[in-house]
GROMACS .gro file of C-alpha atoms in nm:
model
  248
    1MET     CA    1  -8.084  -2.551   2.301
    2ALA     CA    2  -7.846  -2.392   2.050
    3SER     CA    3  -7.750  -2.612   1.757
    4ASP     CA    4  -7.554  -2.579   1.433
    5ASN     CA    5  -7.698  -2.616   1.084
    6ASN     CA    6  -7.632  -2.991   1.089
    7GLY     CA    7  -7.847  -3.049   1.394
    8GLY     CA    8  -7.553  -3.078   1.635
    9ILE     CA    9  -7.487  -2.864   1.939
   10ASP     CA   10  -7.329  -2.528   1.858
   11PHE     CA   11  -7.076  -2.506   2.143
   12ASN     CA   12  -6.944  -2.170   2.026
   13ARG     CA   13  -7.289  -2.018   2.059
   14LEU     CA   14  -7.341  -2.184   2.397
   15SER     CA   15  -7.011  -2.040   2.517
   16SER     CA   16  -7.117  -1.698   2.393
   17ILE     CA   17  -7.451  -1.723   2.575
   18LYS     CA   18  -7.279  -1.833   2.896
   19ALA     CA   19  -7.027  -1.548   2.872
   20LYS     CA   20  -7.313  -1.299   2.834
   21ASP     CA   21  -7.498  -1.453   3.128
   22ASP     CA   22  -7.182  -1.434   3.341
   23LYS     CA   23  -7.133  -1.069   3.246
   24ASP     CA   24  -7.494  -0.990   3.335
   25ILE     CA   25  -7.451  -1.156   3.675
   26LEU     CA   26  -7.132  -0.957   3.741
   27LYS     CA   27  -7.306  -0.635   3.638
   28VAL     CA   28  -7.601  -0.697   3.871
   29ARG     CA   29  -7.365  -0.778   4.160
   30CYS     CA   30  -7.150  -0.470   4.096
   31ASP     CA   31  -7.453  -0.240   4.069
   32LYS     CA   32  -7.575  -0.379   4.402
   33TYR     CA   33  -7.237  -0.301   4.560
   34ILE     CA   34  -7.255   0.058   4.438
   35LYS     CA   35  -7.613   0.104   4.558
   36ARG     CA   36  -7.530  -0.030   4.904
   37GLY     CA   37  -7.210   0.172   4.924
   38LEU     CA   38  -7.396   0.493   4.845
   39ALA     CA   39  -7.667   0.410   5.098
   40ARG     CA   40  -7.460   0.268   5.385
   41ASP     CA   41  -7.092   0.360   5.371
   42LYS     CA   42  -7.028   0.674   5.578
   43THR     CA   43  -6.693   0.748   5.411
   44VAL     CA   44  -6.839   0.723   5.061
   45GLN     CA   45  -7.126   0.950   5.166
   46PHE     CA   46  -6.887   1.198   5.329
   47LEU     CA   47  -6.667   1.226   5.018
   48LEU     CA   48  -6.967   1.274   4.789
   49GLU     CA   49  -7.105   1.546   5.015
   50ARG     CA   50  -6.768   1.721   5.017
   51LEU     CA   51  -6.760   1.712   4.637
   52LYS     CA   52  -7.100   1.882   4.630
   53SER     CA   53  -6.997   2.142   4.889
   54MET     CA   54  -6.690   2.223   4.677
   55GLY     CA   55  -6.913   2.295   4.377
   56CYS     CA   56  -6.851   1.969   4.193
   57ASN     CA   57  -7.191   1.803   4.175
   58PRO     CA   58  -7.152   1.444   4.054
   59PRO     CA   59  -7.393   1.374   3.766
   60GLU     CA   60  -7.631   1.081   3.767
   61GLY     CA   61  -7.438   0.763   3.695
   62PHE     CA   62  -7.111   0.917   3.815
   63ILE     CA   63  -7.012   0.578   3.957
   64ARG     CA   64  -7.081   0.286   3.725
   65CYS     CA   65  -6.979  -0.071   3.651
   66VAL     CA   66  -6.790  -0.172   3.337
   67ASP     CA   67  -6.586  -0.457   3.195
   68CYS     CA   68  -6.220  -0.365   3.224
   69GLY     CA   69  -5.939  -0.490   3.005
   70LYS     CA   70  -5.686  -0.500   3.288
   71LEU     CA   71  -5.685  -0.636   3.642
   72ALA     CA   72  -5.807  -0.355   3.869
   73GLY     CA   73  -6.077  -0.275   4.120
   74GLY     CA   74  -6.173   0.043   3.938
   75GLY     CA   75  -6.052   0.372   3.802
   76PHE     CA   76  -6.118   0.744   3.778
   77GLY     CA   77  -6.156   0.941   3.460
   78LEU     CA   78  -6.215   0.822   3.108
   79VAL     CA   79  -5.951   0.942   2.864
   80GLU     CA   80  -6.116   1.175   2.616
   81GLU     CA   81  -5.944   1.283   2.295
   82THR     CA   82  -6.021   1.616   2.130
   83ALA     CA   83  -5.890   1.604   1.775
   84LEU     CA   84  -5.748   1.927   1.638
   85VAL     CA   85  -5.852   1.931   1.271
   86GLN     CA   86  -5.710   2.191   1.034
   87HIS     CA   87  -5.996   2.374   0.861
   88ASP     CA   88  -5.958   2.706   0.676
   89ASN     CA   89  -5.633   2.773   0.862
   90GLU     CA   90  -5.808   2.735   1.197
   91ASN     CA   91  -5.803   2.446   1.442
   92THR     CA   92  -6.145   2.306   1.522
   93LYS     CA   93  -6.214   2.051   1.789
   94ASN     CA   94  -6.389   1.722   1.729
   95ARG     CA   95  -6.468   1.544   2.050
   96ALA     CA   96  -6.409   1.172   2.022
   97ALA     CA   97  -6.635   0.943   2.219
   98PRO     CA   98  -6.443   0.782   2.504
   99SER     CA   99  -6.415   0.407   2.527
  100GLN     CA  100  -6.611   0.215   2.787
  101CYS     CA  101  -6.305   0.170   3.004
  102GLN     CA  102  -5.948   0.292   3.006
  103PRO     CA  103  -5.763   0.225   2.679
  104SER     CA  104  -5.483  -0.029   2.664
  105MET     CA  105  -5.120   0.073   2.714
  106ASN     CA  106  -5.067   0.049   2.338
  107ASP     CA  107  -5.369   0.273   2.274
  108LEU     CA  108  -5.243   0.523   2.533
  109HIS     CA  109  -4.904   0.538   2.362
  110LYS     CA  110  -5.079   0.624   2.034
  111LEU     CA  111  -5.297   0.888   2.201
  112PHE     CA  112  -5.003   1.057   2.370
  113GLN     CA  113  -4.801   1.047   2.049
  114ALA     CA  114  -5.084   1.219   1.863
  115GLN     CA  115  -5.092   1.485   2.134
  116LYS     CA  116  -4.715   1.540   2.107
  117GLU     CA  117  -4.756   1.587   1.732
  118GLY     CA  118  -5.020   1.853   1.789
  119LYS     CA  119  -5.301   1.644   1.643
  120SER     CA  120  -5.513   1.623   1.957
  121ILE     CA  121  -5.554   1.718   2.322
  122LEU     CA  122  -5.615   1.459   2.594
  123THR     CA  123  -5.827   1.528   2.899
  124LEU     CA  124  -5.996   1.322   3.169
  125LYS     CA  125  -6.373   1.303   3.172
  126PRO     CA  126  -6.463   1.292   3.544
  127GLU     CA  127  -6.624   0.957   3.604
  128ILE     CA  128  -6.570   0.665   3.840
  129TYR     CA  129  -6.592   0.309   3.716
  130LEU     CA  130  -6.567  -0.021   3.900
  131CYS     CA  131  -6.427  -0.324   3.719
  132GLN     CA  132  -6.716  -0.565   3.765
  133GLN     CA  133  -6.525  -0.882   3.674
  134TYR     CA  134  -6.242  -0.815   3.921
  135LEU     CA  135  -6.429  -0.709   4.235
  136GLN     CA  136  -6.352  -0.961   4.509
  137SER     CA  137  -6.623  -0.859   4.755
  138GLU     CA  138  -6.852  -0.577   4.862
  139SER     CA  139  -6.582  -0.436   5.091
  140HIS     CA  140  -6.341  -0.435   4.795
  141ALA     CA  141  -6.599  -0.240   4.593
  142ARG     CA  142  -6.644   0.018   4.869
  143GLN     CA  143  -6.269   0.058   4.910
  144SER     CA  144  -6.236   0.111   4.535
  145MET     CA  145  -6.511   0.374   4.549
  146ILE     CA  146  -6.329   0.559   4.827
  147HIS     CA  147  -6.000   0.542   4.637
  148GLU     CA  148  -6.155   0.690   4.323
  149LEU     CA  149  -6.352   0.952   4.517
  150VAL     CA  150  -6.022   1.083   4.659
  151HIS     CA  151  -5.911   1.134   4.297
  152ALA     CA  152  -6.237   1.318   4.231
  153ILE     CA  153  -6.176   1.543   4.532
  154ASP     CA  154  -5.825   1.622   4.405
  155MET     CA  155  -5.951   1.705   4.056
  156CYS     CA  156  -6.220   1.928   4.205
  157ARG     CA  157  -6.003   2.133   4.443
  158THR     CA  158  -5.703   2.192   4.214
  159LYS     CA  159  -5.623   2.236   3.847
  160MET     CA  160  -5.471   1.892   3.846
  161ASP     CA  161  -5.366   1.731   3.517
  162PRO     CA  162  -5.261   1.373   3.602
  163LEU     CA  163  -5.250   1.269   3.236
  164ASN     CA  164  -4.978   1.516   3.144
  165ASN     CA  165  -4.819   1.610   3.479
  166CYS     CA  166  -4.652   1.311   3.643
  167ILE     CA  167  -4.604   1.486   3.979
  168HIS     CA  168  -4.978   1.552   3.988
  169MET     CA  169  -5.051   1.187   3.912
  170ALA     CA  170  -4.803   1.068   4.174
  171CYS     CA  171  -4.961   1.295   4.436
  172THR     CA  172  -5.321   1.191   4.381
  173GLU     CA  173  -5.223   0.822   4.369
  174ILE     CA  174  -5.030   0.857   4.697
  175ARG     CA  175  -5.330   1.022   4.861
  176ALA     CA  176  -5.581   0.770   4.725
  177GLN     CA  177  -5.372   0.470   4.831
  178ASN     CA  178  -5.317   0.618   5.177
  179LEU     CA  179  -5.669   0.742   5.255
  180SER     CA  180  -5.863   0.447   5.111
  181GLY     CA  181  -5.720   0.200   5.363
  182GLU     CA  182  -5.570  -0.023   5.095
  183CYS     CA  183  -5.242  -0.036   5.287
  184GLN     CA  184  -5.382  -0.151   5.620
  185PRO     CA  185  -5.126  -0.389   5.780
  186TRP     CA  186  -5.363  -0.688   5.799
  187LYS     CA  187  -5.432  -0.666   5.426
  188GLU     CA  188  -5.064  -0.646   5.347
  189PHE     CA  189  -4.997  -0.940   5.579
  190ILE     CA  190  -5.259  -1.154   5.403
  191GLY     CA  191  -5.109  -1.054   5.069
  192GLY     CA  192  -4.759  -1.151   5.182
  193GLN     CA  193  -4.629  -0.797   5.137
  194ILE     CA  194  -4.522  -0.717   5.494
  195SER     CA  195  -4.147  -0.671   5.494
  196LYS     CA  196  -4.114  -0.459   5.806
  197PHE     CA  197  -4.377  -0.328   6.042
  198PRO     CA  198  -4.230   0.017   6.123
  199LYS     CA  199  -4.344   0.257   5.851
  200HIS     CA  200  -4.476  -0.027   5.637
  201GLY     CA  201  -4.776   0.188   5.545
  202GLN     CA  202  -4.544   0.429   5.366
  203VAL     CA  203  -4.369   0.144   5.187
  204CYS     CA  204  -4.704   0.005   5.074
  205VAL     CA  205  -4.836   0.343   4.955
  206LYS     CA  206  -4.519   0.405   4.753
  207ARG     CA  207  -4.532   0.060   4.597
  208ARG     CA  208  -4.899   0.075   4.501
  209ALA     CA  209  -4.883   0.435   4.380
  210ALA     CA  210  -4.584   0.349   4.162
  211LEU     CA  211  -4.782   0.071   3.994
  212SER     CA  212  -5.052   0.319   3.897
  213VAL     CA  213  -4.814   0.591   3.779
  214ARG     CA  214  -4.627   0.336   3.567
  215GLU     CA  215  -4.948   0.284   3.366
  216ASN     CA  216  -4.914   0.637   3.228
  217PRO     CA  217  -4.685   0.632   2.920
  218ASN     CA  218  -4.578   0.988   3.000
  219CYS     CA  219  -4.444   0.880   3.338
  220HIS     CA  220  -4.328   0.518   3.327
  221ASP     CA  221  -3.957   0.593   3.268
  222ARG     CA  222  -3.909   0.793   3.593
  223VAL     CA  223  -4.174   0.657   3.825
  224GLU     CA  224  -3.963   0.642   4.142
  225GLU     CA  225  -3.845   0.998   4.090
  226TYR     CA  226  -4.201   1.128   4.066
  227ILE     CA  227  -4.320   0.928   4.367
  228ASN     CA  228  -4.032   1.045   4.584
  229ALA     CA  229  -4.076   1.408   4.477
  230ALA     CA  230  -4.444   1.410   4.574
  231PHE     CA  231  -4.443   1.171   4.867
  232ASP     CA  232  -4.380   1.370   5.186
  233ARG     CA  233  -4.630   1.647   5.113
  234CYS     CA  234  -4.899   1.425   4.962
  235PHE     CA  235  -4.875   1.144   5.219
  236GLU     CA  236  -4.935   1.395   5.499
  237ASP     CA  237  -5.226   1.561   5.315
  238THR     CA  238  -5.548   1.407   5.451
  239PHE     CA  239  -5.795   1.653   5.293
  240PRO     CA  240  -6.094   1.645   5.311
  241PHE     CA  241  -6.054   1.445   5.634
  242ASP     CA  242  -5.940   1.622   5.950
  243ARG     CA  243  -5.711   1.326   6.013
  244HIS     CA  244  -5.643   0.989   5.855
  245PRO     CA  245  -5.975   0.795   5.835
  246SER     CA  246  -5.824   0.497   6.020
  247ILE     CA  247  -5.757   0.712   6.329
  248LYS     CA  248  -6.071   0.716   6.539
   0.00000   0.00000   0.00000
């Protein structure tokens, strides 16, 4: 048992050990969810196969579990900063190692400001992560995987730049919210979000997509404008599905 130098119990160390044990348990559970999703979920398998057929072969570990600093099921793309360093009158690029999960809003503001000042370039490293401490169940994990795989499909088929183009970000968020099944009426009903049944799916997709777009410091001032501009075309776009996955 952990103890301090005076022979008493070191509760701080015990708390630290427990926190590590809890994190390990969450990691094992999350990894199990990913393994089962890859092996059993037909939609996950379909989207991965489509990525490969489009020439975007996911590397080993493409989907992984991490500790996230904000409440979320997962995310797509790790923000990567390429610093532009002046050297002998030429710009050279130093690739900064991305953080384990998405940076905080404050960090993003600093990164975007550096880009505006010409000090760096921001890009998304294609990678899917699940937030191991916020996954509610295995079905939640699979739904998060599908959501993020739709983003991967969008990044593969177009020259999309959701970090710097707010219409692009709005479009891929609309598609991911719509095609992942996150706005199914029964889920909205349980969450107390049903306001009207006719066209509630569209209301839900707009609401959830707006929450994601608002996280981008480049976009948060005009979120509704970007969502509305992209909505009709992107809501109807079911690629790579022939029709919406919920329609059998």
